[in-house]
PDB file of C-alpha atoms in Angstrom:
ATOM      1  CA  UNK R  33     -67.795  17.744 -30.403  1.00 69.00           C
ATOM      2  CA  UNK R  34     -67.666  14.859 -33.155  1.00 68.00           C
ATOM      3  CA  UNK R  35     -64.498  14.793 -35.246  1.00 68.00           C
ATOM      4  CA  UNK R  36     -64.022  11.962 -38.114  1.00 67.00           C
ATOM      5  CA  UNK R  37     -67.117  10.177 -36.522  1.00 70.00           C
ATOM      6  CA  UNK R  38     -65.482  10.064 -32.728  1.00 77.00           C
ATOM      7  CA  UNK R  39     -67.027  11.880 -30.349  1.00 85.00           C
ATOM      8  CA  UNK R  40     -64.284  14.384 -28.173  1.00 89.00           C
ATOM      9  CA  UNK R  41     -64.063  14.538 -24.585  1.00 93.00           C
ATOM     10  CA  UNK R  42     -62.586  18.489 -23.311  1.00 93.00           C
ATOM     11  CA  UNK R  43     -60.920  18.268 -20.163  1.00 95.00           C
ATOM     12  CA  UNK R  44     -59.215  21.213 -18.382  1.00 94.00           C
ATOM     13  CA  UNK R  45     -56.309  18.651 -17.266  1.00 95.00           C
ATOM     14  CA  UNK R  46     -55.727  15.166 -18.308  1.00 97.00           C
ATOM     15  CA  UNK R  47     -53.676  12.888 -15.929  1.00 96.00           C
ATOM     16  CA  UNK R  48     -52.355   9.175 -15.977  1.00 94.00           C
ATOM     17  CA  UNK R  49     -50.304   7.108 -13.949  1.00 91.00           C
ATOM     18  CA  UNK R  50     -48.883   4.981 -16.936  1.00 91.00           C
ATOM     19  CA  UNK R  51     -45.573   5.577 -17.784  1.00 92.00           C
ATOM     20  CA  UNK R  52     -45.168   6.606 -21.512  1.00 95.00           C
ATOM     21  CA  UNK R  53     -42.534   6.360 -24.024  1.00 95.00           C
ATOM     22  CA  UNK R  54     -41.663   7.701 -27.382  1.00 95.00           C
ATOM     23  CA  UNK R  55     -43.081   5.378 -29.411  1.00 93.00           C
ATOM     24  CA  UNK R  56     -43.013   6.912 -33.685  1.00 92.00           C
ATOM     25  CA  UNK R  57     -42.701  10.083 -35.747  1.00 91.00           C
ATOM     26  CA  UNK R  58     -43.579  10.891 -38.822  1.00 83.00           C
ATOM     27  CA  UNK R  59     -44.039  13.970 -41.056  1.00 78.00           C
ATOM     28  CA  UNK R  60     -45.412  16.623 -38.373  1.00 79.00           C
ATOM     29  CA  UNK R  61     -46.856  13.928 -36.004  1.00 83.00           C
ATOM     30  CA  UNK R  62     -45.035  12.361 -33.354  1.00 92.00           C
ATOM     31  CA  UNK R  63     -46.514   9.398 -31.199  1.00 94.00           C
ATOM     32  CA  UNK R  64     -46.148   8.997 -26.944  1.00 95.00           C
ATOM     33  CA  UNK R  65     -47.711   6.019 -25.968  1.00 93.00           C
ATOM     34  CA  UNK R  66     -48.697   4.095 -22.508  1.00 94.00           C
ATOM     35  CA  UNK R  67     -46.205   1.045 -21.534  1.00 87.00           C
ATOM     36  CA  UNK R  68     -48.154  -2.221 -22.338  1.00 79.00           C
ATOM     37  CA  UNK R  69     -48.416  -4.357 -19.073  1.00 72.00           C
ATOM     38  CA  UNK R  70     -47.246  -7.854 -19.454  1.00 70.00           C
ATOM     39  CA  UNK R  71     -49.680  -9.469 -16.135  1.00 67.00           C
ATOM     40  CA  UNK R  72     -52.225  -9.051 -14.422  1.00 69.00           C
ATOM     41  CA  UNK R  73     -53.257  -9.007 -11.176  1.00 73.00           C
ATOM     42  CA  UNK R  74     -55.664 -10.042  -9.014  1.00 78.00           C
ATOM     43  CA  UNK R  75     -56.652  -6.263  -9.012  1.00 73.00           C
ATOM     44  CA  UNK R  76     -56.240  -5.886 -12.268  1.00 68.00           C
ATOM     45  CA  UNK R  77     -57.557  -8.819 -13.618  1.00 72.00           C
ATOM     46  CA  UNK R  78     -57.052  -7.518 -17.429  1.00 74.00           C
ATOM     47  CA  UNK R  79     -53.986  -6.205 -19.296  1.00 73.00           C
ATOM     48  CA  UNK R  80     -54.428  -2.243 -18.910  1.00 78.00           C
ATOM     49  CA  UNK R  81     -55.444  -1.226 -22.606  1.00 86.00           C
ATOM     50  CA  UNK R  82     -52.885   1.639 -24.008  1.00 91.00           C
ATOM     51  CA  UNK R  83     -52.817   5.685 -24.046  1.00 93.00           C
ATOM     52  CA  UNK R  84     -51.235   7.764 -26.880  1.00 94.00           C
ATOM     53  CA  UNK R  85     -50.442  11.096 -26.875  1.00 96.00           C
ATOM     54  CA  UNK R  86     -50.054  11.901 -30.216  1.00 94.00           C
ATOM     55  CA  UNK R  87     -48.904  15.395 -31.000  1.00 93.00           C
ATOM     56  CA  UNK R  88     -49.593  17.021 -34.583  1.00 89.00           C
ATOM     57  CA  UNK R  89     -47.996  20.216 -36.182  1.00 86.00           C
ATOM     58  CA  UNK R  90     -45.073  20.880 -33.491  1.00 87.00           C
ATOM     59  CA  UNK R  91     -43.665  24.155 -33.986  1.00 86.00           C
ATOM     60  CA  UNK R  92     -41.582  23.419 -30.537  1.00 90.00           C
ATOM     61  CA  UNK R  93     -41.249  20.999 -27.422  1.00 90.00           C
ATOM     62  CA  UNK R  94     -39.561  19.956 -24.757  1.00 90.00           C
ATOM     63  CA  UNK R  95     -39.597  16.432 -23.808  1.00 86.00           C
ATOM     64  CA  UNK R  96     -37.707  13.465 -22.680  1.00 90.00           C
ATOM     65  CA  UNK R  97     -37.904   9.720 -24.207  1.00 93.00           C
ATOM     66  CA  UNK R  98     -39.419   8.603 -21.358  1.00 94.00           C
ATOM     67  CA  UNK R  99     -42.056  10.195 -18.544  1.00 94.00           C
ATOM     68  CA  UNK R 100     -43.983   8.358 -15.437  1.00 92.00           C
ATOM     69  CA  UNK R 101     -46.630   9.387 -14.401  1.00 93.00           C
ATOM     70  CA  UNK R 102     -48.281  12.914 -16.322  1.00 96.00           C
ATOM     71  CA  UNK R 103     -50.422  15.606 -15.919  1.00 97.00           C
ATOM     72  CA  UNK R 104     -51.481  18.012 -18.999  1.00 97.00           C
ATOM     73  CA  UNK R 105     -52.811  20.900 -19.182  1.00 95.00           C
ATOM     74  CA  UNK R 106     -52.985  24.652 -21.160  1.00 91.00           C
ATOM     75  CA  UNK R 107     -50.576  26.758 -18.568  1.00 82.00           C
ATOM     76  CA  UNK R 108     -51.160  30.691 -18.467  1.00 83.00           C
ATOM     77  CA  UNK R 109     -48.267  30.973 -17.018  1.00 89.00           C
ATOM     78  CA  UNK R 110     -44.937  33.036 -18.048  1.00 92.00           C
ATOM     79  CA  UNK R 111     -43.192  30.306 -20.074  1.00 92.00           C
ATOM     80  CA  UNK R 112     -46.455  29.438 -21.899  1.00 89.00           C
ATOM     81  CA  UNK R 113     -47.249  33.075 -22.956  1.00 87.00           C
ATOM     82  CA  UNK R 114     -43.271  33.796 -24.124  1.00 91.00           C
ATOM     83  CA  UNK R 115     -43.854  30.380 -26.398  1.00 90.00           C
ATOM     84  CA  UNK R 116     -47.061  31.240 -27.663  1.00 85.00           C
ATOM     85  CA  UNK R 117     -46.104  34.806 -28.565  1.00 86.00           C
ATOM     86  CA  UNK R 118     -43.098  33.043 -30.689  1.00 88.00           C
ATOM     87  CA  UNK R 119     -44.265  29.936 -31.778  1.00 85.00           C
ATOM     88  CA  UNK R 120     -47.929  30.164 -31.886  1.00 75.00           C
ATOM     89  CA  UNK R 121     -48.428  31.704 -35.162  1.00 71.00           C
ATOM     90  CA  UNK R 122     -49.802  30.954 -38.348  1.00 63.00           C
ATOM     91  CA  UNK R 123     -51.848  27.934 -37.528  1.00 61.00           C
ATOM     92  CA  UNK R 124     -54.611  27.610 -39.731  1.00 57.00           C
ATOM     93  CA  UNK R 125     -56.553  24.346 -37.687  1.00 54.00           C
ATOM     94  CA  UNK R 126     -60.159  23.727 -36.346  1.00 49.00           C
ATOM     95  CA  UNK R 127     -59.169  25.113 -33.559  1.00 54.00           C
ATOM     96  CA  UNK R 128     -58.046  28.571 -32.851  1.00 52.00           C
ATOM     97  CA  UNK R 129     -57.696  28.877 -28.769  1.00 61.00           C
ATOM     98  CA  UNK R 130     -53.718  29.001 -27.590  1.00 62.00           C
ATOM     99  CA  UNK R 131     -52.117  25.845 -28.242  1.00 83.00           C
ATOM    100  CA  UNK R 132     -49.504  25.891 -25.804  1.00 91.00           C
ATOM    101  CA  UNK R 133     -48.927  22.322 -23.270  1.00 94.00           C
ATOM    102  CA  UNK R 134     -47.567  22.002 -20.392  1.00 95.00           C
ATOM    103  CA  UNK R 135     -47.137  18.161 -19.393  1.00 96.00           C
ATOM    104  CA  UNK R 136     -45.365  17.893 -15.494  1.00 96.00           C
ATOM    105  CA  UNK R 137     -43.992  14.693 -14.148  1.00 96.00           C
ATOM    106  CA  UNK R 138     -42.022  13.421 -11.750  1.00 92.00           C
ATOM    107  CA  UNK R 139     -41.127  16.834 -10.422  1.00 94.00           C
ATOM    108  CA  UNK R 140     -40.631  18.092 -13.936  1.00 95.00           C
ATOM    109  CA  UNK R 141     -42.129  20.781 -16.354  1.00 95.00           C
ATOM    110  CA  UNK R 142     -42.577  20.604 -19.845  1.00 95.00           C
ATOM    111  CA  UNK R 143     -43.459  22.935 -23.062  1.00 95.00           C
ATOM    112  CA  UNK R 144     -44.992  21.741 -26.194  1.00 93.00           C
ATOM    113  CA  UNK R 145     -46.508  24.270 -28.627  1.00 91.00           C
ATOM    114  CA  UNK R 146     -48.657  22.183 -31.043  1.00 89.00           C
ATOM    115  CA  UNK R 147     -51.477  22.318 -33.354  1.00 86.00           C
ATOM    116  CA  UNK R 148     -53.116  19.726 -32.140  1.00 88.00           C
ATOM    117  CA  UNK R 149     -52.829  17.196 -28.831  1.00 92.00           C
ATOM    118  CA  UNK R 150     -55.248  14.085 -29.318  1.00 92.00           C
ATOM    119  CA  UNK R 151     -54.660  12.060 -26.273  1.00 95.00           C
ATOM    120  CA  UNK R 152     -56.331   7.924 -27.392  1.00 93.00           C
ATOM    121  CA  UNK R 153     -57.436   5.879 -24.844  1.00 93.00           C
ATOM    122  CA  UNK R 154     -57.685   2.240 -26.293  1.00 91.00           C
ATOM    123  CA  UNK R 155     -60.152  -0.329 -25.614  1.00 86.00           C
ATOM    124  CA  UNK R 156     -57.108  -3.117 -25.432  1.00 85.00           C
ATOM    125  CA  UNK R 157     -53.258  -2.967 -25.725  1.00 82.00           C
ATOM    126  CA  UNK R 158     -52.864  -1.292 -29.303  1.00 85.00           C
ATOM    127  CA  UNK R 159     -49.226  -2.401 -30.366  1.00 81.00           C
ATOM    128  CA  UNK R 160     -48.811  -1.483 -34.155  1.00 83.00           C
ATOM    129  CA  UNK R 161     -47.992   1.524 -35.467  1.00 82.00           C
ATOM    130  CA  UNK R 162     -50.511   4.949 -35.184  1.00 80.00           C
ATOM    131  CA  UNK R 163     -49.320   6.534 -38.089  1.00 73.00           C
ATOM    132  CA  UNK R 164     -49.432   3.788 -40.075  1.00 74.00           C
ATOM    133  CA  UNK R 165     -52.693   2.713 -39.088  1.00 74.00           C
ATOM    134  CA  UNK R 166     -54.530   6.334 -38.741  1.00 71.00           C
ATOM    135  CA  UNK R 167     -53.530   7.077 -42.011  1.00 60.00           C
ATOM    136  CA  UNK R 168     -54.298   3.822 -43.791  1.00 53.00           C
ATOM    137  CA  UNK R 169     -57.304   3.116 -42.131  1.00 56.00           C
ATOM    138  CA  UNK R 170     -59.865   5.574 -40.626  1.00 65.00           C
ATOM    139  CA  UNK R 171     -61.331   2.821 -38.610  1.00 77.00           C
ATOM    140  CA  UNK R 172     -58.799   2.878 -36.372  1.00 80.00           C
ATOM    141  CA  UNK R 173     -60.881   5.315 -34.306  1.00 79.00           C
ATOM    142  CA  UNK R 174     -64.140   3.221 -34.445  1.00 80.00           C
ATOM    143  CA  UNK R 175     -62.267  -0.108 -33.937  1.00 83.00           C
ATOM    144  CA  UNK R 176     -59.501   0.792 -31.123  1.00 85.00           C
ATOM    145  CA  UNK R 177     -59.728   4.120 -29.636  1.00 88.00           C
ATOM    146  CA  UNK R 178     -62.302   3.891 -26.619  1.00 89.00           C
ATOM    147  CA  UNK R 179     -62.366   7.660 -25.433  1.00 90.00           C
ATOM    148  CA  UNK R 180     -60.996  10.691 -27.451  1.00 91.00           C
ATOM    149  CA  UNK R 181     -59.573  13.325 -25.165  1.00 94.00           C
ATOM    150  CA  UNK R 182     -58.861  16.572 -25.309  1.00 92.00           C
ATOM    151  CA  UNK R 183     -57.483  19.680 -23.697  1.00 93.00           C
ATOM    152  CA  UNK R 184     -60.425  22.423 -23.269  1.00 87.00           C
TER     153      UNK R 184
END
């Protein structure tokens, strides 16, 4: 599927071993994104480019400042049907499947209930600001974002 000229990527789960912090907010979006590496290596010859996870419409989450390591995915579990049956209302979106998250790491399980999770891998380390930059400038997606993920 092709949204604002990007071409989407569904996955059932998405996982990274970056670490992520909360990076912005702003109106109804709020911006995780990937540590930027400072070196490289001789295995990693190039600075790792960055990952947001940028979250649109939250109606109600549960996260931390900071996570290592993630996996994401659309639980149908017990928690995830409770939040949808209270939160999950009234979205009126492109999309119209459950839009309950549940992100795990390091031992941990979280809830986010959200119209939309865009997850933007980068083709380099992206350091200014998404909001700012999305909203400005639709090239963003063209010029930085290298895959376009999201949660089937």
């Amino acid at each position: 599927m092709e949204l604002f000229g990007k071409e989407i990527k569904y996955v059932e789960k998405y996982e990274s071993n970056s670490n992520f912090s909360f990076f912005e907010a702003g109106g109804n979006w709020f911006v995780y994104r990937s540590e930027v590496s400072s070196h490289t290596t001789i295995y990693h010859p190039q600075l790792e480019p960055t990952i947001d996870l940028i979250f649109i419409g939250a109606m109600y989450f549960e996260l931390l400042s900071r996570f290592e390591k993630i996996m994401i995915s659309k639980a149908n579990d017990k928690k995830s049907l409770e939040l949808a049956k209270k939160f999950d209302k009234g979205f009126k979106f492109l999309e119209s499947d459950e839009r309950v998250y549940k992100i795990e790491s390091q031992g941990n399980v979280f809830y986010v209930v959200t119209a939309h999770l865009w997850i933007h891998e980068h083709n380099c380390q992206y350091r200014e600001s998404f909001i700012k930059n999305y909203n400005s400038n639709n090239n963003y997606l063209k010029t930085y974002v290298k895959n376009w993920v999201k949660i089937k």
